[in-house]
Amino acid sequence: MQIYSAGFSDVVPFACPVDSAVLTISVYDKTLLAMFREYPRSGWSESQFNAVESRLKPHSCGARFRHDAMPKCPHCGVSLISSVLGVSEFVVVGEIIDGQAENAWLDLES
């Protein structure tokens, strides 16, 4: 299990609600900037998260990545809840997918 800081990494994490995969989107991502013009300074609203999630490719298992999905144990599938995480931290216990390297957006698919 690894703990990452979204703030220090300049990423926004989205987890697969079915398995342990986490997709990260850079706050400097061109599609993200086109959607919002700039990164929200006071955190994202639920409608902003929903707008991003609706444009992300689904995970290879078919599930949609969610900002509020809890990471899962890669062995038994149980949700991992940690009260020790800071507000900008996220946990990766399995696959981490770099959204820039992997082309995370639906409308950019070739």
Short mmCIF file of N, CA and C in Angstrom, two decimals:
data_model
loop_
_atom_site.label_atom_id
_atom_site.label_comp_id
_atom_site.label_asym_id
_atom_site.label_seq_id
_atom_site.Cartn_x
_atom_site.Cartn_y
_atom_site.Cartn_z
N MET A 1 0.85 -1.17 0.00
CA MET A 1 0.00 0.00 0.00
C MET A 1 0.90 1.23 0.00
N GLN A 2 0.56 2.19 -0.84
CA GLN A 2 1.31 3.44 -0.91
C GLN A 2 0.35 4.61 -0.71
N ILE A 3 0.81 5.61 0.01
CA ILE A 3 0.02 6.82 0.23
C ILE A 3 0.66 7.95 -0.57
N TYR A 4 -0.15 8.64 -1.33
CA TYR A 4 0.31 9.75 -2.17
C TYR A 4 -0.36 11.04 -1.73
N SER A 5 0.30 12.15 -1.97
CA SER A 5 -0.28 13.46 -1.74
C SER A 5 -0.71 14.04 -3.07
N ALA A 6 -2.01 14.24 -3.24
CA ALA A 6 -2.51 14.82 -4.48
C ALA A 6 -1.99 16.25 -4.64
N GLY A 7 -1.88 16.97 -3.53
CA GLY A 7 -1.41 18.35 -3.57
C GLY A 7 0.03 18.46 -4.02
N PHE A 8 0.91 17.64 -3.45
CA PHE A 8 2.31 17.68 -3.84
C PHE A 8 2.53 17.12 -5.24
N SER A 9 1.69 16.20 -5.65
CA SER A 9 1.82 15.58 -6.97
C SER A 9 1.10 16.35 -8.06
N ASP A 10 0.29 17.34 -7.69
CA ASP A 10 -0.50 18.12 -8.65
C ASP A 10 -1.40 17.22 -9.49
N VAL A 11 -2.06 16.26 -8.83
CA VAL A 11 -2.99 15.36 -9.51
C VAL A 11 -4.30 15.28 -8.75
N VAL A 12 -5.33 14.82 -9.46
CA VAL A 12 -6.62 14.52 -8.85
C VAL A 12 -6.84 13.03 -9.04
N PRO A 13 -7.05 12.27 -7.94
CA PRO A 13 -7.23 10.83 -8.06
C PRO A 13 -8.69 10.43 -8.27
N PHE A 14 -8.89 9.42 -9.09
CA PHE A 14 -10.20 8.81 -9.32
C PHE A 14 -10.01 7.31 -9.17
N ALA A 15 -10.80 6.67 -8.32
CA ALA A 15 -10.64 5.24 -8.06
C ALA A 15 -11.71 4.42 -8.77
N CYS A 16 -11.34 3.21 -9.12
CA CYS A 16 -12.31 2.27 -9.68
C CYS A 16 -13.14 1.73 -8.52
N PRO A 17 -14.46 1.76 -8.60
CA PRO A 17 -15.29 1.26 -7.50
C PRO A 17 -15.35 -0.27 -7.43
N VAL A 18 -14.76 -0.96 -8.41
CA VAL A 18 -14.82 -2.41 -8.45
C VAL A 18 -13.52 -3.06 -7.96
N ASP A 19 -12.38 -2.49 -8.33
CA ASP A 19 -11.11 -3.08 -7.91
C ASP A 19 -10.19 -2.03 -7.31
N SER A 20 -8.90 -2.28 -7.32
CA SER A 20 -7.96 -1.40 -6.61
C SER A 20 -7.28 -0.36 -7.49
N ALA A 21 -7.71 -0.19 -8.73
CA ALA A 21 -7.05 0.75 -9.65
C ALA A 21 -7.36 2.20 -9.29
N VAL A 22 -6.36 3.06 -9.43
CA VAL A 22 -6.51 4.50 -9.23
C VAL A 22 -5.99 5.20 -10.48
N LEU A 23 -6.80 6.09 -11.02
CA LEU A 23 -6.45 6.92 -12.18
C LEU A 23 -6.12 8.31 -11.67
N THR A 24 -4.97 8.86 -12.07
CA THR A 24 -4.62 10.22 -11.68
C THR A 24 -4.67 11.13 -12.90
N ILE A 25 -5.25 12.30 -12.69
CA ILE A 25 -5.31 13.32 -13.73
C ILE A 25 -4.53 14.54 -13.24
N SER A 26 -3.59 14.99 -14.04
CA SER A 26 -2.79 16.16 -13.68
C SER A 26 -3.67 17.41 -13.65
N VAL A 27 -3.41 18.29 -12.70
CA VAL A 27 -4.15 19.55 -12.65
C VAL A 27 -3.79 20.44 -13.84
N TYR A 28 -2.74 20.08 -14.58
CA TYR A 28 -2.34 20.83 -15.77
C TYR A 28 -2.80 20.15 -17.06
N ASP A 29 -3.60 19.10 -16.95
CA ASP A 29 -4.09 18.37 -18.11
C ASP A 29 -4.86 19.31 -19.04
N LYS A 30 -4.58 19.24 -20.34
CA LYS A 30 -5.19 20.16 -21.30
C LYS A 30 -6.71 20.02 -21.37
N THR A 31 -7.22 18.81 -21.28
CA THR A 31 -8.67 18.61 -21.32
C THR A 31 -9.31 19.21 -20.08
N LEU A 32 -8.68 19.01 -18.94
CA LEU A 32 -9.19 19.58 -17.68
C LEU A 32 -9.20 21.10 -17.75
N LEU A 33 -8.13 21.67 -18.26
CA LEU A 33 -8.06 23.13 -18.38
C LEU A 33 -9.09 23.66 -19.38
N ALA A 34 -9.36 22.90 -20.44
CA ALA A 34 -10.38 23.31 -21.40
C ALA A 34 -11.78 23.27 -20.78
N MET A 35 -11.99 22.34 -19.87
CA MET A 35 -13.29 22.21 -19.21
C MET A 35 -13.53 23.35 -18.22
N PHE A 36 -12.49 23.72 -17.45
CA PHE A 36 -12.66 24.66 -16.34
C PHE A 36 -11.89 25.97 -16.50
N ARG A 37 -11.09 26.11 -17.54
CA ARG A 37 -10.25 27.28 -17.81
C ARG A 37 -9.08 27.40 -16.84
N GLU A 38 -9.29 27.04 -15.58
CA GLU A 38 -8.21 27.00 -14.60
C GLU A 38 -8.60 26.04 -13.50
N TYR A 39 -7.62 25.59 -12.75
CA TYR A 39 -7.90 24.66 -11.66
C TYR A 39 -8.65 25.41 -10.56
N PRO A 40 -9.77 24.85 -10.07
CA PRO A 40 -10.54 25.53 -9.01
C PRO A 40 -9.68 25.75 -7.76
N ARG A 41 -9.62 26.95 -7.29
CA ARG A 41 -8.77 27.30 -6.15
C ARG A 41 -9.31 26.80 -4.81
N SER A 42 -10.60 26.67 -4.70
CA SER A 42 -11.18 26.29 -3.40
C SER A 42 -11.66 24.85 -3.38
N GLY A 43 -11.14 24.02 -4.25
CA GLY A 43 -11.60 22.63 -4.32
C GLY A 43 -12.73 22.49 -5.32
N TRP A 44 -12.98 21.28 -5.71
CA TRP A 44 -13.97 21.01 -6.74
C TRP A 44 -15.35 20.84 -6.16
N SER A 45 -16.35 21.29 -6.90
CA SER A 45 -17.74 21.05 -6.52
C SER A 45 -18.13 19.65 -7.02
N GLU A 46 -19.23 19.14 -6.52
CA GLU A 46 -19.71 17.83 -6.95
C GLU A 46 -20.01 17.84 -8.46
N SER A 47 -20.55 18.94 -8.97
CA SER A 47 -20.86 19.01 -10.40
C SER A 47 -19.58 19.02 -11.24
N GLN A 48 -18.50 19.62 -10.75
CA GLN A 48 -17.23 19.59 -11.48
C GLN A 48 -16.66 18.17 -11.50
N PHE A 49 -16.71 17.48 -10.35
CA PHE A 49 -16.26 16.08 -10.32
C PHE A 49 -17.08 15.25 -11.30
N ASN A 50 -18.41 15.43 -11.28
CA ASN A 50 -19.29 14.66 -12.17
C ASN A 50 -18.98 14.93 -13.64
N ALA A 51 -18.67 16.18 -13.98
CA ALA A 51 -18.33 16.54 -15.36
C ALA A 51 -17.06 15.82 -15.81
N VAL A 52 -16.06 15.78 -14.94
CA VAL A 52 -14.81 15.09 -15.27
C VAL A 52 -15.06 13.59 -15.39
N GLU A 53 -15.74 13.01 -14.41
CA GLU A 53 -16.00 11.57 -14.41
C GLU A 53 -16.75 11.12 -15.66
N SER A 54 -17.65 11.94 -16.15
CA SER A 54 -18.44 11.57 -17.32
C SER A 54 -17.60 11.53 -18.60
N ARG A 55 -16.43 12.17 -18.58
CA ARG A 55 -15.56 12.20 -19.76
C ARG A 55 -14.38 11.24 -19.67
N LEU A 56 -14.23 10.57 -18.52
CA LEU A 56 -13.13 9.61 -18.37
C LEU A 56 -13.48 8.27 -19.00
N LYS A 57 -12.48 7.64 -19.60
CA LYS A 57 -12.68 6.28 -20.10
C LYS A 57 -12.95 5.37 -18.91
N PRO A 58 -13.76 4.35 -19.09
CA PRO A 58 -13.94 3.38 -18.00
C PRO A 58 -12.68 2.55 -17.81
N HIS A 59 -12.56 1.96 -16.64
CA HIS A 59 -11.44 1.06 -16.36
C HIS A 59 -11.59 -0.19 -17.22
N SER A 60 -10.54 -0.97 -17.35
CA SER A 60 -10.58 -2.19 -18.17
C SER A 60 -11.63 -3.19 -17.69
N CYS A 61 -12.05 -3.10 -16.42
CA CYS A 61 -13.09 -3.99 -15.90
C CYS A 61 -14.49 -3.52 -16.32
N GLY A 62 -14.57 -2.31 -16.89
CA GLY A 62 -15.85 -1.77 -17.33
C GLY A 62 -16.45 -0.74 -16.40
N ALA A 63 -15.94 -0.62 -15.19
CA ALA A 63 -16.47 0.33 -14.21
C ALA A 63 -15.98 1.75 -14.50
N ARG A 64 -16.76 2.74 -14.10
CA ARG A 64 -16.41 4.15 -14.26
C ARG A 64 -15.59 4.61 -13.06
N PHE A 65 -14.51 5.32 -13.30
CA PHE A 65 -13.71 5.88 -12.22
C PHE A 65 -14.51 6.95 -11.49
N ARG A 66 -14.37 6.99 -10.15
CA ARG A 66 -15.11 7.93 -9.32
C ARG A 66 -14.15 8.63 -8.35
N HIS A 67 -14.43 9.90 -8.09
CA HIS A 67 -13.59 10.63 -7.14
C HIS A 67 -13.84 10.18 -5.70
N ASP A 68 -15.02 9.63 -5.44
CA ASP A 68 -15.37 9.26 -4.07
C ASP A 68 -15.37 7.75 -3.82
N ALA A 69 -14.87 6.96 -4.76
CA ALA A 69 -14.78 5.51 -4.57
C ALA A 69 -13.62 5.20 -3.64
N MET A 70 -13.86 4.30 -2.72
CA MET A 70 -12.80 3.88 -1.80
C MET A 70 -11.93 2.83 -2.49
N PRO A 71 -10.62 2.87 -2.24
CA PRO A 71 -9.76 1.83 -2.82
C PRO A 71 -10.13 0.46 -2.25
N LYS A 72 -9.91 -0.57 -3.05
CA LYS A 72 -10.25 -1.93 -2.66
C LYS A 72 -8.99 -2.77 -2.47
N CYS A 73 -9.10 -3.76 -1.60
CA CYS A 73 -8.03 -4.74 -1.45
C CYS A 73 -7.94 -5.53 -2.75
N PRO A 74 -6.74 -5.64 -3.35
CA PRO A 74 -6.63 -6.36 -4.62
C PRO A 74 -6.86 -7.87 -4.48
N HIS A 75 -6.88 -8.37 -3.26
CA HIS A 75 -7.04 -9.81 -3.04
C HIS A 75 -8.48 -10.21 -2.73
N CYS A 76 -9.14 -9.46 -1.83
CA CYS A 76 -10.49 -9.86 -1.42
C CYS A 76 -11.57 -8.88 -1.86
N GLY A 77 -11.19 -7.67 -2.32
CA GLY A 77 -12.16 -6.71 -2.83
C GLY A 77 -12.85 -5.86 -1.79
N VAL A 78 -12.50 -6.00 -0.52
CA VAL A 78 -13.14 -5.20 0.52
C VAL A 78 -12.62 -3.76 0.46
N SER A 79 -13.50 -2.80 0.73
CA SER A 79 -13.11 -1.38 0.73
C SER A 79 -12.14 -1.10 1.85
N LEU A 80 -11.11 -0.32 1.54
CA LEU A 80 -10.12 0.08 2.53
C LEU A 80 -10.43 1.49 2.98
N ILE A 81 -10.72 1.64 4.24
CA ILE A 81 -11.05 2.95 4.79
C ILE A 81 -9.93 3.32 5.76
N SER A 82 -9.40 4.52 5.59
CA SER A 82 -8.32 4.96 6.46
C SER A 82 -8.63 6.34 7.01
N SER A 83 -8.71 6.42 8.32
CA SER A 83 -8.97 7.70 8.96
C SER A 83 -7.69 8.49 9.18
N VAL A 84 -6.55 7.91 8.82
CA VAL A 84 -5.28 8.60 9.02
C VAL A 84 -4.86 9.45 7.82
N LEU A 85 -5.60 9.37 6.73
CA LEU A 85 -5.24 10.13 5.54
C LEU A 85 -5.58 11.60 5.70
N GLY A 86 -4.71 12.44 5.19
CA GLY A 86 -4.99 13.87 5.14
C GLY A 86 -5.98 14.16 4.04
N VAL A 87 -6.47 15.38 4.01
CA VAL A 87 -7.53 15.74 3.07
C VAL A 87 -7.09 15.62 1.61
N SER A 88 -5.81 15.79 1.32
CA SER A 88 -5.36 15.71 -0.08
C SER A 88 -4.59 14.42 -0.37
N GLU A 89 -4.64 13.45 0.54
CA GLU A 89 -3.92 12.21 0.34
C GLU A 89 -4.84 11.12 -0.22
N PHE A 90 -4.25 10.19 -0.96
CA PHE A 90 -5.01 9.05 -1.45
C PHE A 90 -4.13 7.80 -1.39
N VAL A 91 -4.78 6.65 -1.36
CA VAL A 91 -4.11 5.37 -1.19
C VAL A 91 -4.14 4.60 -2.50
N VAL A 92 -3.02 3.97 -2.82
CA VAL A 92 -2.95 3.06 -3.96
C VAL A 92 -2.48 1.71 -3.44
N VAL A 93 -3.30 0.69 -3.64
CA VAL A 93 -2.93 -0.66 -3.22
C VAL A 93 -2.73 -1.59 -4.41
N GLY A 94 -3.07 -1.13 -5.58
CA GLY A 94 -2.93 -1.94 -6.79
C GLY A 94 -2.38 -1.10 -7.92
N GLU A 95 -3.07 -1.12 -9.03
CA GLU A 95 -2.65 -0.42 -10.24
C GLU A 95 -2.86 1.08 -10.12
N ILE A 96 -1.85 1.86 -10.50
CA ILE A 96 -2.00 3.30 -10.62
C ILE A 96 -1.85 3.65 -12.10
N ILE A 97 -2.80 4.40 -12.61
CA ILE A 97 -2.84 4.74 -14.04
C ILE A 97 -2.60 6.24 -14.18
N ASP A 98 -1.56 6.59 -14.90
CA ASP A 98 -1.25 8.00 -15.17
C ASP A 98 -2.14 8.46 -16.32
N GLY A 99 -3.09 9.33 -16.03
CA GLY A 99 -4.06 9.78 -17.01
C GLY A 99 -3.47 10.45 -18.23
N GLN A 100 -2.34 11.14 -18.05
CA GLN A 100 -1.70 11.79 -19.20
C GLN A 100 -1.03 10.76 -20.10
N ALA A 101 -0.33 9.82 -19.50
CA ALA A 101 0.38 8.81 -20.28
C ALA A 101 -0.57 7.82 -20.95
N GLU A 102 -1.70 7.57 -20.32
CA GLU A 102 -2.63 6.55 -20.81
C GLU A 102 -3.81 7.11 -21.59
N ASN A 103 -3.89 8.41 -21.82
CA ASN A 103 -5.01 9.02 -22.53
C ASN A 103 -6.33 8.63 -21.87
N ALA A 104 -6.66 9.28 -20.79
CA ALA A 104 -7.79 8.92 -19.94
C ALA A 104 -9.14 9.39 -20.46
N TRP A 105 -9.16 10.23 -21.49
CA TRP A 105 -10.40 10.89 -21.90
C TRP A 105 -11.12 10.15 -23.01
N LEU A 106 -12.43 10.03 -22.87
CA LEU A 106 -13.27 9.36 -23.87
C LEU A 106 -13.18 10.00 -25.24
N ASP A 107 -13.31 11.32 -25.31
CA ASP A 107 -13.36 11.98 -26.61
C ASP A 107 -12.00 12.11 -27.28
N LEU A 108 -10.95 11.61 -26.66
CA LEU A 108 -9.63 11.62 -27.29
C LEU A 108 -9.25 10.24 -27.82
N GLU A 109 -10.15 9.29 -27.66
CA GLU A 109 -9.89 7.92 -28.09
C GLU A 109 -9.79 7.86 -29.61
N SER A 110 -8.82 7.12 -30.10
CA SER A 110 -8.68 7.01 -31.56
C SER A 110 -9.32 5.76 -32.09
#
